[in-house]
Short mmCIF file of C-alpha atoms and ligand atoms in Angstrom, two decimals:
data_model
loop_
_atom_site.label_atom_id
_atom_site.label_comp_id
_atom_site.label_asym_id
_atom_site.label_seq_id
_atom_site.Cartn_x
_atom_site.Cartn_y
_atom_site.Cartn_z
CA UNK X 1 -84.06 231.44 22.49
CA UNK X 2 -86.78 229.41 24.22
CA UNK X 3 -86.35 225.73 24.67
CA UNK X 4 -88.71 224.61 21.85
CA UNK X 5 -87.03 226.91 19.35
CA UNK X 6 -83.66 225.63 20.44
CA UNK X 7 -84.69 222.01 19.91
CA UNK X 8 -86.28 222.72 16.51
CA UNK X 9 -83.14 224.44 15.25
CA UNK X 10 -81.02 221.72 16.74
CA UNK X 11 -82.99 218.91 15.08
CA UNK X 12 -82.91 220.68 11.72
CA UNK X 13 -79.18 221.11 11.81
CA UNK X 14 -78.19 217.54 12.46
CA UNK X 15 -77.61 214.86 9.88
CA UNK X 16 -80.53 212.64 9.03
CA UNK X 17 -79.20 209.38 7.70
CA UNK X 18 -80.44 206.41 9.63
CA UNK X 19 -78.63 203.80 7.66
CA UNK X 20 -75.65 205.72 6.32
CA UNK X 21 -72.55 203.63 5.84
CA UNK X 22 -70.05 203.77 8.62
CA UNK X 23 -66.91 201.77 9.11
CA UNK X 24 -67.10 199.83 12.31
CA UNK X 25 -64.71 200.46 15.07
CA UNK X 26 -64.04 198.73 18.30
CA UNK X 27 -65.53 199.92 21.53
CA UNK X 28 -65.25 199.29 24.96
CA UNK X 29 -64.66 197.01 27.86
CA UNK X 30 -62.25 194.16 28.23
CA UNK X 31 -62.02 192.55 31.61
CA UNK X 32 -63.75 195.59 33.13
CA UNK X 33 -61.16 198.02 31.78
CA UNK X 34 -62.01 200.71 29.32
CA UNK X 35 -60.10 200.41 26.10
CA UNK X 36 -59.86 203.98 24.96
CA UNK X 37 -58.86 204.84 21.43
CA UNK X 38 -57.51 208.32 20.72
CA UNK X 39 -60.29 210.64 19.63
CA UNK X 40 -58.95 211.08 16.13
CA UNK X 41 -59.25 207.34 15.46
CA UNK X 42 -62.90 207.10 16.45
CA UNK X 43 -65.28 206.42 13.62
CA UNK X 44 -68.61 208.19 13.70
CA UNK X 45 -71.29 206.18 15.48
CA UNK X 46 -74.28 204.62 13.66
CA UNK X 47 -77.22 205.17 15.99
CA UNK X 48 -78.30 206.44 19.39
CA UNK X 49 -79.59 204.21 22.16
CA UNK X 50 -81.54 205.55 25.11
CA UNK X 51 -81.08 203.12 27.98
CA UNK X 52 -83.70 203.23 30.72
CA UNK X 53 -83.49 201.53 34.10
CA UNK X 54 -86.28 199.88 36.06
CA UNK X 55 -85.63 200.78 39.73
CA UNK X 56 -88.10 198.13 40.94
CA UNK X 57 -85.58 195.51 39.80
CA UNK X 58 -82.29 197.29 40.38
CA UNK X 59 -83.15 198.56 43.84
CA UNK X 60 -83.65 195.00 45.05
CA UNK X 61 -79.86 194.84 45.19
CA UNK X 62 -79.54 197.83 47.50
CA UNK X 63 -77.70 196.90 50.64
CA UNK X 64 -76.77 200.28 52.00
CA UNK X 65 -78.09 203.78 51.64
CA UNK X 66 -76.72 207.24 50.97
CA UNK X 67 -78.33 210.48 49.89
CA UNK X 68 -77.15 210.05 46.28
CA UNK X 69 -78.88 206.71 45.84
CA UNK X 70 -82.43 207.09 44.53
CA UNK X 71 -83.21 203.56 45.73
CA UNK X 72 -83.12 205.02 49.22
CA UNK X 73 -85.69 207.72 48.60
CA UNK X 74 -88.98 207.22 50.37
CA UNK X 75 -90.96 209.01 47.66
CA UNK X 76 -89.49 207.24 44.66
CA UNK X 77 -92.17 206.40 42.13
CA UNK X 78 -92.39 203.38 39.92
CA UNK X 79 -91.05 204.75 36.68
CA UNK X 80 -88.22 204.04 34.32
CA UNK X 81 -85.27 206.30 35.00
CA UNK X 82 -82.49 207.21 32.59
CA UNK X 83 -79.32 205.15 32.40
CA UNK X 84 -77.78 207.04 29.52
CA UNK X 85 -77.85 208.09 25.91
CA UNK X 86 -75.36 205.83 24.20
CA UNK X 87 -73.93 205.85 20.71
CA UNK X 88 -73.43 202.51 19.04
CA UNK X 89 -72.19 200.87 15.89
CA UNK X 90 -74.41 198.56 13.90
CA UNK X 91 -72.09 195.63 14.58
CA UNK X 92 -72.89 195.66 18.30
CA UNK X 93 -69.77 197.53 19.45
CA UNK X 94 -69.58 201.13 20.54
CA UNK X 95 -67.01 203.89 20.91
CA UNK X 96 -66.14 205.05 24.42
CA UNK X 97 -64.30 207.95 26.03
CA UNK X 98 -63.80 209.96 22.86
CA UNK X 99 -62.45 213.14 24.33
CA UNK X 100 -60.44 213.01 27.49
CA UNK X 101 -60.13 216.78 27.39
CA UNK X 102 -63.84 217.08 27.97
CA UNK X 103 -64.09 216.06 31.61
CA UNK X 104 -67.50 216.34 33.21
CA UNK X 105 -68.21 219.76 34.73
CA UNK X 106 -71.38 219.91 36.80
CA UNK X 107 -71.49 223.68 36.47
CA UNK X 108 -72.28 223.31 32.77
CA UNK X 109 -75.59 221.60 33.54
CA UNK X 110 -76.76 223.66 36.51
CA UNK X 111 -80.15 224.50 34.92
CA UNK X 112 -80.85 220.81 34.37
CA UNK X 113 -79.91 219.47 37.79
CA UNK X 114 -83.46 219.46 39.20
CA UNK X 115 -84.68 217.26 36.35
CA UNK X 116 -81.59 215.08 36.35
CA UNK X 117 -81.94 214.31 40.05
CA UNK X 118 -85.48 213.04 39.52
CA UNK X 119 -85.26 211.36 36.14
CA UNK X 120 -81.56 210.45 35.83
CA UNK X 121 -80.60 209.50 39.37
CA UNK X 122 -77.91 207.12 40.46
CA UNK X 123 -79.34 203.86 41.80
CA UNK X 124 -76.21 203.10 43.77
CA UNK X 125 -73.97 204.73 46.36
CA UNK X 126 -70.82 203.86 44.46
CA UNK X 127 -68.94 206.38 42.40
CA UNK X 128 -68.54 205.43 38.74
CA UNK X 129 -65.41 205.23 36.63
CA UNK X 130 -64.45 208.26 34.61
CA UNK X 131 -62.42 208.22 31.42
CA UNK X 132 -59.24 209.48 33.01
CA UNK X 133 -59.25 206.52 35.38
CA UNK X 134 -60.82 208.41 38.26
CA UNK X 135 -64.17 208.07 39.98
CA UNK X 136 -67.11 210.43 39.69
CA UNK X 137 -70.84 210.91 39.53
CA UNK X 138 -73.04 208.67 37.41
CA UNK X 139 -73.58 211.68 35.12
CA UNK X 140 -69.81 212.14 34.76
CA UNK X 141 -69.46 208.51 33.72
CA UNK X 142 -72.24 208.72 31.14
CA UNK X 143 -71.05 212.02 29.60
CA UNK X 144 -67.40 211.08 29.44
CA UNK X 145 -67.89 207.51 28.25
CA UNK X 146 -70.83 207.95 25.86
CA UNK X 147 -71.62 211.64 25.39
CA UNK X 148 -68.17 212.59 24.16
CA UNK X 149 -68.59 210.06 21.32
CA UNK X 150 -71.85 211.60 20.05
CA UNK X 151 -70.20 214.03 17.64
CA UNK X 152 -71.04 215.32 15.10
CA UNK X 153 -74.63 215.32 16.43
CA UNK X 154 -73.93 216.38 20.00
CA UNK X 155 -70.84 218.40 20.81
CA UNK X 156 -71.20 219.52 24.39
CA UNK X 157 -72.21 218.35 27.82
CA UNK X 158 -75.24 220.61 28.23
CA UNK X 159 -76.73 219.48 24.90
CA UNK X 160 -76.08 215.84 25.78
CA UNK X 161 -78.09 216.02 28.99
CA UNK X 162 -80.80 218.27 27.57
CA UNK X 163 -81.28 216.06 24.52
CA UNK X 164 -81.47 212.94 26.65
CA UNK X 165 -84.09 214.44 28.95
CA UNK X 166 -86.13 215.52 25.95
CA UNK X 167 -86.16 212.12 24.30
CA UNK X 168 -87.01 210.56 27.67
CA UNK X 169 -90.01 212.86 28.07
CA UNK X 170 -91.12 212.45 24.47
CA UNK X 171 -91.34 208.65 24.76
CA UNK X 172 -92.87 208.12 28.17
CA UNK X 173 -92.33 204.39 28.38
CA UNK X 174 -93.74 204.02 31.89
CA UNK X 175 -97.01 205.67 30.79
CA UNK X 176 -97.17 203.59 27.59
CA UNK X 177 -96.86 200.36 29.56
CA UNK X 178 -99.28 201.30 32.32
CA UNK X 179 -101.90 202.36 29.77
CA UNK X 180 -101.60 198.93 28.19
CA UNK X 181 -102.10 197.18 31.52
CA UNK X 182 -98.47 196.45 32.36
CA UNK X 183 -98.71 197.58 35.96
CA UNK X 184 -95.71 197.21 38.29
CA UNK X 185 -96.41 194.18 40.42
CA UNK X 186 -94.61 191.79 42.71
CA UNK X 187 -96.88 188.91 41.76
CA UNK X 188 -97.78 189.26 38.06
CA UNK X 189 -95.75 188.09 35.09
CA UNK X 190 -96.31 189.61 31.68
CA UNK X 191 -95.59 188.27 28.19
CA UNK X 192 -92.44 189.85 26.85
CA UNK X 193 -94.03 189.96 23.39
CA UNK X 194 -96.92 192.04 24.77
CA UNK X 195 -94.58 194.61 26.29
CA UNK X 196 -92.57 194.81 23.07
CA UNK X 197 -95.76 195.22 21.00
CA UNK X 198 -97.09 197.97 23.27
CA UNK X 199 -93.90 199.93 22.70
CA UNK X 200 -93.77 199.15 18.99
CA UNK X 201 -97.29 200.52 18.62
CA UNK X 202 -96.56 203.69 20.54
CA UNK X 203 -93.03 204.43 19.37
CA UNK X 204 -93.09 202.73 15.94
CA UNK X 205 -89.83 200.91 16.59
CA UNK X 206 -88.73 197.76 18.38
CA UNK X 207 -87.15 198.20 21.81
CA UNK X 208 -84.66 195.89 23.47
CA UNK X 209 -85.23 194.62 26.98
CA UNK X 210 -82.62 193.43 29.45
CA UNK X 211 -83.63 191.20 32.35
CA UNK X 212 -82.19 189.99 35.59
CA UNK X 213 -83.68 186.79 36.99
CA UNK X 214 -86.72 187.20 34.77
CA UNK X 215 -87.37 190.79 35.91
CA UNK X 216 -87.12 193.75 33.54
CA UNK X 217 -83.97 195.64 34.45
CA UNK X 218 -83.42 197.87 31.48
CA UNK X 219 -85.36 198.96 28.41
CA UNK X 220 -83.53 200.37 25.42
CA UNK X 221 -84.92 202.54 22.63
CA UNK X 222 -82.91 203.21 19.50
CA UNK X 223 -82.83 206.29 17.33
CA UNK X 224 -81.40 207.46 14.05
CA UNK X 225 -79.12 210.46 14.14
CA UNK X 226 -82.13 212.71 13.58
CA UNK X 227 -83.76 211.15 16.67
CA UNK X 228 -86.41 209.32 14.69
CA UNK X 229 -87.01 205.97 16.39
CA UNK X 230 -85.44 202.93 14.73
CA UNK X 231 -85.50 199.25 15.67
CA UNK X 232 -82.86 198.22 18.18
CA UNK X 233 -80.54 195.43 17.05
CA UNK X 234 -81.10 192.39 19.23
CA UNK X 235 -77.62 192.20 20.69
CA UNK X 236 -78.07 191.42 24.36
CA UNK X 237 -75.93 188.68 25.84
CA UNK X 238 -77.64 185.41 26.82
CA UNK X 239 -77.32 186.39 30.50
CA UNK X 240 -79.13 189.68 29.86
CA UNK X 241 -81.88 188.21 27.66
CA UNK X 242 -85.46 188.21 28.94
CA UNK X 243 -87.59 185.07 29.20
CA UNK X 244 -91.01 184.81 27.49
CA UNK X 245 -92.75 185.98 30.65
CA UNK X 246 -91.20 188.75 32.69
CA UNK X 247 -91.93 190.57 35.90
CA UNK X 248 -91.98 194.32 36.39
CA UNK X 249 -91.38 194.50 40.15
CA UNK X 250 -92.91 197.26 42.23
CA UNK X 251 -90.44 199.65 43.74
CA UNK X 252 -90.07 198.95 47.44
CA UNK X 253 -88.33 201.82 49.27
CA UNK X 254 -85.31 200.63 51.17
CA UNK X 255 -84.80 203.10 53.93
CA UNK X 256 -82.02 201.54 55.91
CA UNK X 257 -80.62 204.88 57.04
CA UNK X 258 -78.83 207.39 54.91
CA UNK X 259 -75.09 207.23 55.51
O1 U2P O 1 -74.33 196.10 29.17
C1 U2P O 1 -73.31 196.39 30.08
C2 U2P O 1 -72.77 197.81 29.87
O2 U2P O 1 -72.15 197.94 28.60
C3 U2P O 1 -72.36 199.26 28.09
N1 U2P O 1 -73.17 199.16 26.84
C4 U2P O 1 -73.97 198.10 26.60
C5 U2P O 1 -74.70 198.01 25.44
C6 U2P O 1 -74.61 199.04 24.48
O3 U2P O 1 -75.27 198.99 23.44
N2 U2P O 1 -73.80 200.11 24.75
C7 U2P O 1 -73.08 200.21 25.91
O4 U2P O 1 -72.38 201.19 26.15
C8 U2P O 1 -73.11 200.02 29.17
O5 U2P O 1 -72.09 200.62 29.95
P1 U2P O 1 -72.29 201.82 31.01
O6 U2P O 1 -72.84 203.01 30.34
O7 U2P O 1 -73.24 201.31 32.05
O8 U2P O 1 -70.91 202.01 31.54
C9 U2P O 1 -73.83 198.87 29.86
O9 U2P O 1 -74.26 199.15 31.15
#
């Protein structure tokens, strides 16, 4: 089956309710620790959230380099990269680590690795927490913490990564912003409302932006279970909220030696 056929069948098979009722259930972190409920107690999620990272902001915090850290690449372009495809509840919480038996296995996504390295890179040298209390790749963290909770829409690791790449390509946020004049810059500031409107016009749904010191750090797009865009609930913390004028810093390669 070619890829387009696969995606068409896949999208037809999944449930389509955007606003279906769902009992809320508690998610996630308390004092940095994952609070993991047994899989059978997890309630089905309400919507998907594609979280994108802006390397121009995040890479400013790079203080040492390694080959895994895309902030250290000399040829990194100024584009949003993928943080993860998350599954959330409408009340602002989310399930996490829904299937400890489904540990990340890189072999299952071998055909996708080329794309993942470019579009879903780690922006840090640190290993990330896995659901069994260990440390692993950024991809392992995202699959185990978020992907395993995406049932009954997504059941397996390969589909999780493939689906995420496809949504990312379908809604090319970097291109949308550049076409509207929001060019990465280390001197300009842009009205937050203008950025939000540009995305609303292109995607037909309201995104959510997360800032750090007035710079865009993350951009989130929300989707119904059939992957139609829906408005994102405005549930960022005050520390993450963006001011009325934001910067979109240019990516500055930080080649301090790969070690
Ligand atoms: O915002 C801090 C971290 O909390 C997790 N998060 C946040 C919002 C949301 O809607 N869903 C969600 O999971 C993310 O955790 P991570 O995937 O990075 O471990 C987010 O970075």
